Short mmCIF file of C-alpha atoms and ligand atoms in Angstrom, two decimals:
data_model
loop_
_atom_site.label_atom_id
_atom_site.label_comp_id
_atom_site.label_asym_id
_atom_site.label_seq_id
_atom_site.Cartn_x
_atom_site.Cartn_y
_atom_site.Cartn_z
CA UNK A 1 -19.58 -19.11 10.35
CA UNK A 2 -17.08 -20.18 7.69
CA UNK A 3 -17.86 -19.64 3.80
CA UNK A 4 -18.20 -23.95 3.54
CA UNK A 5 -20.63 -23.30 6.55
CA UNK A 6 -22.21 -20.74 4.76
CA UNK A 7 -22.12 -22.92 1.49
CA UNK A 8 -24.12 -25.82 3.09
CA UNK A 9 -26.74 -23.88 4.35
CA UNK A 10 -27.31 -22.76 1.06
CA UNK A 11 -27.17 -26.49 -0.23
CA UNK A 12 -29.28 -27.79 3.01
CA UNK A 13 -32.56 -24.77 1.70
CA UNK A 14 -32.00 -25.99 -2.08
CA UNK A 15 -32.90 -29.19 -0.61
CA UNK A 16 -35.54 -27.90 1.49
CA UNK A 17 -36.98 -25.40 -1.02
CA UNK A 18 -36.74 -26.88 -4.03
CA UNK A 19 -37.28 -30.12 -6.19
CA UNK A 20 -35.54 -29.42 -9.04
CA UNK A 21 -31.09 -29.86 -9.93
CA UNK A 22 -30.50 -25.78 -8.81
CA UNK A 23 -27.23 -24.75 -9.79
CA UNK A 24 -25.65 -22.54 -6.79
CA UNK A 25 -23.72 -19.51 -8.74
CA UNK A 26 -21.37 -18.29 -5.57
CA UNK A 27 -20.59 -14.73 -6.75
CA UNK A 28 -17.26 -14.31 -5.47
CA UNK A 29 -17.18 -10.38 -6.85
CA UNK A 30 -15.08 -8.24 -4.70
CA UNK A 31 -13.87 -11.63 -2.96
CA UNK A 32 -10.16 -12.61 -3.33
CA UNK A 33 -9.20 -16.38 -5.17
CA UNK A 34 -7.40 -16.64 -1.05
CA UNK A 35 -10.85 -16.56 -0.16
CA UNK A 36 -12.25 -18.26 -3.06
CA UNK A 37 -10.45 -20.95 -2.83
CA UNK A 38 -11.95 -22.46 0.06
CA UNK A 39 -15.10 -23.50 -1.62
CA UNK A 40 -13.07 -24.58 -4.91
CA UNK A 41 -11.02 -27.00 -2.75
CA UNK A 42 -14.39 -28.00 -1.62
CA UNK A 43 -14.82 -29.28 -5.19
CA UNK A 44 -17.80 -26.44 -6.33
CA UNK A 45 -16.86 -24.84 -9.22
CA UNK A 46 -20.13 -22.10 -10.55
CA UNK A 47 -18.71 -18.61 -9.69
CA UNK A 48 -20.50 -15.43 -10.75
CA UNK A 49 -18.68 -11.88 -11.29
CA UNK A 50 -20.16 -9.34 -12.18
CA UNK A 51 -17.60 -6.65 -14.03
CA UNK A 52 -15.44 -7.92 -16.89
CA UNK A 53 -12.16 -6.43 -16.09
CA UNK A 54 -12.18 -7.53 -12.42
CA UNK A 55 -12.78 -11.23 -13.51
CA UNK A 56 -9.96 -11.10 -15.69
CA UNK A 57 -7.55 -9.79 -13.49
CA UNK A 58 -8.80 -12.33 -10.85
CA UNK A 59 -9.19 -15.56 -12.80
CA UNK A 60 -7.54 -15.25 -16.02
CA UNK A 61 -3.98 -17.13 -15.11
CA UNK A 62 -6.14 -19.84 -12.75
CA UNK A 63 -8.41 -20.99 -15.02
CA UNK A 64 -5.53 -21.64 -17.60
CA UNK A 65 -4.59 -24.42 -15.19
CA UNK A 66 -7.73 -25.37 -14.05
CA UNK A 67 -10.47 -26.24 -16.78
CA UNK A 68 -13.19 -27.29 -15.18
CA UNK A 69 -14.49 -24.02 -13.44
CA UNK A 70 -17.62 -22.32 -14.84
CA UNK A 71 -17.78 -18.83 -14.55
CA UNK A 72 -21.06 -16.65 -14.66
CA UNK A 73 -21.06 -13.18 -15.90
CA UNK A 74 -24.32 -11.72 -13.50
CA UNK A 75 -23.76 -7.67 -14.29
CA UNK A 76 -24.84 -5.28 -17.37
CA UNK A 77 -21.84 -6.22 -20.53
CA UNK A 78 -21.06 -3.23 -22.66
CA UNK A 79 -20.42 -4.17 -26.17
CA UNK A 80 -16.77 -3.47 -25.73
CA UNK A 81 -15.89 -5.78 -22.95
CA UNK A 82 -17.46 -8.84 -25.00
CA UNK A 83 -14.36 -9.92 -26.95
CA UNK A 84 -12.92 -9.85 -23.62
CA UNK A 85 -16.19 -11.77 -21.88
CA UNK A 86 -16.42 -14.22 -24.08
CA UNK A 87 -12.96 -15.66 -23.59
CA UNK A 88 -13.43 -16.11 -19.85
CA UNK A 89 -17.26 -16.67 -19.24
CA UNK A 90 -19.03 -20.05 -19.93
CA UNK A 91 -22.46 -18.44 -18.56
CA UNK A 92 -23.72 -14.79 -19.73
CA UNK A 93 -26.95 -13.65 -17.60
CA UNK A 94 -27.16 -10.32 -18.69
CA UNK A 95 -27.96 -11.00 -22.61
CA UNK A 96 -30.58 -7.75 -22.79
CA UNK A 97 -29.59 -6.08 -26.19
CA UNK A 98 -29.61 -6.54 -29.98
CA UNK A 99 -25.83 -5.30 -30.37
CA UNK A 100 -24.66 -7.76 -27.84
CA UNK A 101 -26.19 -10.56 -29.00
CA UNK A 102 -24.84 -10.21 -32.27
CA UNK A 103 -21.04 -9.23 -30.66
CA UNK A 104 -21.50 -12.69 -28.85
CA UNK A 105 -21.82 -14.36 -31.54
CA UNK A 106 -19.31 -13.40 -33.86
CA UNK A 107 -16.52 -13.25 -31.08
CA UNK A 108 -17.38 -16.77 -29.20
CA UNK A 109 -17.31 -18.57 -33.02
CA UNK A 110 -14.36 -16.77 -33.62
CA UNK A 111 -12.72 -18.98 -30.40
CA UNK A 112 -15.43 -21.87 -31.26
CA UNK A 113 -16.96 -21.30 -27.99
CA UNK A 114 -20.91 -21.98 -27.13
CA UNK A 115 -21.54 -19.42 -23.96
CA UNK A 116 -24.82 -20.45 -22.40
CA UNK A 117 -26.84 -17.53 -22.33
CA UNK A 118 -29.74 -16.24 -19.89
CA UNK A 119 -31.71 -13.29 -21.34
CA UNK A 120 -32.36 -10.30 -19.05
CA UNK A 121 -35.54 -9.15 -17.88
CA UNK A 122 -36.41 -5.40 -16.39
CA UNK A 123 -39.71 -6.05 -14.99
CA UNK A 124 -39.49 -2.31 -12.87
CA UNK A 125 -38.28 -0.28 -16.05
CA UNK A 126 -35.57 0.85 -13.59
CA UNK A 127 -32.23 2.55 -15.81
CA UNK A 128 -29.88 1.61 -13.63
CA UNK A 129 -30.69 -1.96 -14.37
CA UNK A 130 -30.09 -4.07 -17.35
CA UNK A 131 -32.17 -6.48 -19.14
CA UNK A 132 -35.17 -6.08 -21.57
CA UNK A 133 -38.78 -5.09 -21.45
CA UNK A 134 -40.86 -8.04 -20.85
CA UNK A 135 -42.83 -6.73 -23.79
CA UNK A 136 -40.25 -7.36 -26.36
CA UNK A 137 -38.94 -10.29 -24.98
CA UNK A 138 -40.49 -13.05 -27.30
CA UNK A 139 -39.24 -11.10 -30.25
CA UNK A 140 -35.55 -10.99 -28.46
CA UNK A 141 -35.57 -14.41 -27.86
CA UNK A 142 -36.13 -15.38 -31.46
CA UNK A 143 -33.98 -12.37 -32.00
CA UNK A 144 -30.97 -14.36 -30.14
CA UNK A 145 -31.89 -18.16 -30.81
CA UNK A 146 -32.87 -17.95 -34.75
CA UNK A 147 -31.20 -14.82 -36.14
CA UNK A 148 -28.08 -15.19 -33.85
CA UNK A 149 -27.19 -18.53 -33.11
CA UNK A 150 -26.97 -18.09 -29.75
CA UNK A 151 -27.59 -20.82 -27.14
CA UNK A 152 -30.06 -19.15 -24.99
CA UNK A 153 -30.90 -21.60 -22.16
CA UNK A 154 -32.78 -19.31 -20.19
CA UNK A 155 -34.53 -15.86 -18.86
CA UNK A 156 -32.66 -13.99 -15.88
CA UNK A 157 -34.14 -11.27 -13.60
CA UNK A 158 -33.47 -8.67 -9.90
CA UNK A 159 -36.59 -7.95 -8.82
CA UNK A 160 -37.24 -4.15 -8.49
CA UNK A 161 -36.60 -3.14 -4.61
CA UNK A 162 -39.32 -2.70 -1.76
CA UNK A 163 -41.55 -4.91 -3.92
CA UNK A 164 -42.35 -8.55 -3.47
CA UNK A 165 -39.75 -10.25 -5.48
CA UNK A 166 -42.03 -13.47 -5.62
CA UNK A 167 -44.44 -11.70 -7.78
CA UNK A 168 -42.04 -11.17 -10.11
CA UNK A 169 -40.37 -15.09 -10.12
CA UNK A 170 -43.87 -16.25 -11.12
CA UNK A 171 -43.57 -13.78 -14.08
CA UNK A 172 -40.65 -14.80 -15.12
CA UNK A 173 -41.33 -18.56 -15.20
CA UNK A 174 -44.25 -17.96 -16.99
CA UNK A 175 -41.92 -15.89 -19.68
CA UNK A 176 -39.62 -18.66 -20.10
CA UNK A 177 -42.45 -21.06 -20.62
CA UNK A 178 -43.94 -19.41 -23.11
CA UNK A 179 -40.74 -19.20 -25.15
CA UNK A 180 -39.73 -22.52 -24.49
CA UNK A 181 -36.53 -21.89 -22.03
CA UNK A 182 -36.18 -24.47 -19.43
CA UNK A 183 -33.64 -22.80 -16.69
CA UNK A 184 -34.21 -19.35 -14.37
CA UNK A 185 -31.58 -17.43 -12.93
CA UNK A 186 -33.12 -15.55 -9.83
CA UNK A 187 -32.99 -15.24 -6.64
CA UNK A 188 -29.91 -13.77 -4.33
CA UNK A 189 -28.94 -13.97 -0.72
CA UNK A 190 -32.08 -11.75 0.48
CA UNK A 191 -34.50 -13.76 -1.68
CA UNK A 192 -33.14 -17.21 -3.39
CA UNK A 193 -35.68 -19.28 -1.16
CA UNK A 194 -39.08 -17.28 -2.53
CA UNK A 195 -36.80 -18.25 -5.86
CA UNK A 196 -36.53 -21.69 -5.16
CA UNK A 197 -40.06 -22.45 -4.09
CA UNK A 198 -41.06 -20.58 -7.51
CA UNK A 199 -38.63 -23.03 -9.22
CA UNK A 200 -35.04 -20.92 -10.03
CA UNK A 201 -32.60 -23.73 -11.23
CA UNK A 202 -30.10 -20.95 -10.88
CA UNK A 203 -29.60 -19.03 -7.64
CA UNK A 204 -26.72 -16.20 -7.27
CA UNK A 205 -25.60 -15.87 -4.18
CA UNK A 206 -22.42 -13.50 -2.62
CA UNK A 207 -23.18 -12.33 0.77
CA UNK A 208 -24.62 -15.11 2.34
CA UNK A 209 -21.75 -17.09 1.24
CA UNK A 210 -18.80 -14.67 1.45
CA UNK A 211 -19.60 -11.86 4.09
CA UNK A 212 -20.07 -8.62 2.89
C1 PLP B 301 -24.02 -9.11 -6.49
C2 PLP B 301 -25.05 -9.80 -7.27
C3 PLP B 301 -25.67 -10.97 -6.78
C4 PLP B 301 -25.40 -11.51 -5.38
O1 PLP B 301 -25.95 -10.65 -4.44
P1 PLP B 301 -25.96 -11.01 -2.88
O2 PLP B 301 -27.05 -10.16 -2.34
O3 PLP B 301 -24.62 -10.65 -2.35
O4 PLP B 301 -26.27 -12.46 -2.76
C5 PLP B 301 -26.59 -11.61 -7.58
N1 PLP B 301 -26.90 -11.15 -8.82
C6 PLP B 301 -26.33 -10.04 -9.33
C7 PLP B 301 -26.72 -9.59 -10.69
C8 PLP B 301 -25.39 -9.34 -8.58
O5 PLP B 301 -24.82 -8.23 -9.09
#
């Protein structure tokens, strides 16, 4: 199997799975722009990466020529690295602290940018994890949208491991509801169609798309 043969059998189960416009995020981390490139030539352009530094050093020089490629940032920011972020991301998914939020802010006006932000949520408390408690999410959404300025289009969640991950889809929808955010990043290659029947409009997929 190729990565466009790969690619399509993603598209043919958004079909399948879903009803809704889903937004396939191919996350090319640890992938080469040789590699890449096949599925750009293709004509998609959503890629996710998921460490700051590595998306700079892989993208940075491309996407000067080539505007119309949306990139995702999927992994944990640190507060340092958003000057940085904001300049290459159009997508954040990992919005999951006050700090950052108001970092994002002052840097992307500073370039007049509008990042489309998902906020993160740690349903399993795990540590090694980002995103927020889904007990102070509503107050971190207003937090973000009111206080901050930021555009937050949507709520973001990995399921903990060795536990359903469609139990914790439904939860999430039923977050983003009650705060009024339309999209849902979830699912990845070992779970995007439970996502998809739940209703993700964004799924992030690497492995099933690039090899491992
Ligand atoms: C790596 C990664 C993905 C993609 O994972 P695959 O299992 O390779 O599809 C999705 N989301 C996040 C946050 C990731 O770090």
């Amino acid at each position: 199997m190729t990565v466009i043969d790969n690619f399509n059998t993603i598209l043919l189960n958004v079909k399948k799975y879903s009803k809704q416009e889903v937004v396939v995020v191919a996350v090319s981390k640890t992938f080469s722009l040789d590699i890449i490139n096949k599925l750009i030539e293709k004509g998609h352009n959503h890629y996710g990466e998921n460490r700051v530094k590595e998306a700079i050093e892989k993208w940075s020089s491309y996407l000067s020529r080539n505007q119309n490629i949306n990139l995702h940032l999927i992994g944990q920011l640190q507060s340092n690295k958003v000057k940085d972020a904001v300049k290459i991301f159009s997508y954040i998914h990992s919005v999951d602290l006050e700090k950052l939020a108001l970092k994002i802010n002052i840097e992307q006006k500073k370039i007049s940018k509008n990042i489309k932000c998902f906020i993160q949520v740690n349903f399993g408390k795990e540590k090694q994890k980002g995103g927020i408690d889904e007990h102070e999410l509503d107050e971190f959404v207003s937090f973000c949208k009111f206080e901050n300025d930021l555009n937050v289009i949507g709520l973001m969640c990995i399921p903990p491991i060795n536990e359903p991950a469609d139990f914790f889809f439904k939860k999430l929808k039923v977050l983003a509801e009650r705060n009024n955010l339309r999209e849902l990043s979830m699912g990845m290659s070992s779970d995007y169609i439970d996502a998809l029947k739940v209703g993700a409009t964004y799924v992030r997929i690497g492995s099933s798309i690039f090899g491992v």
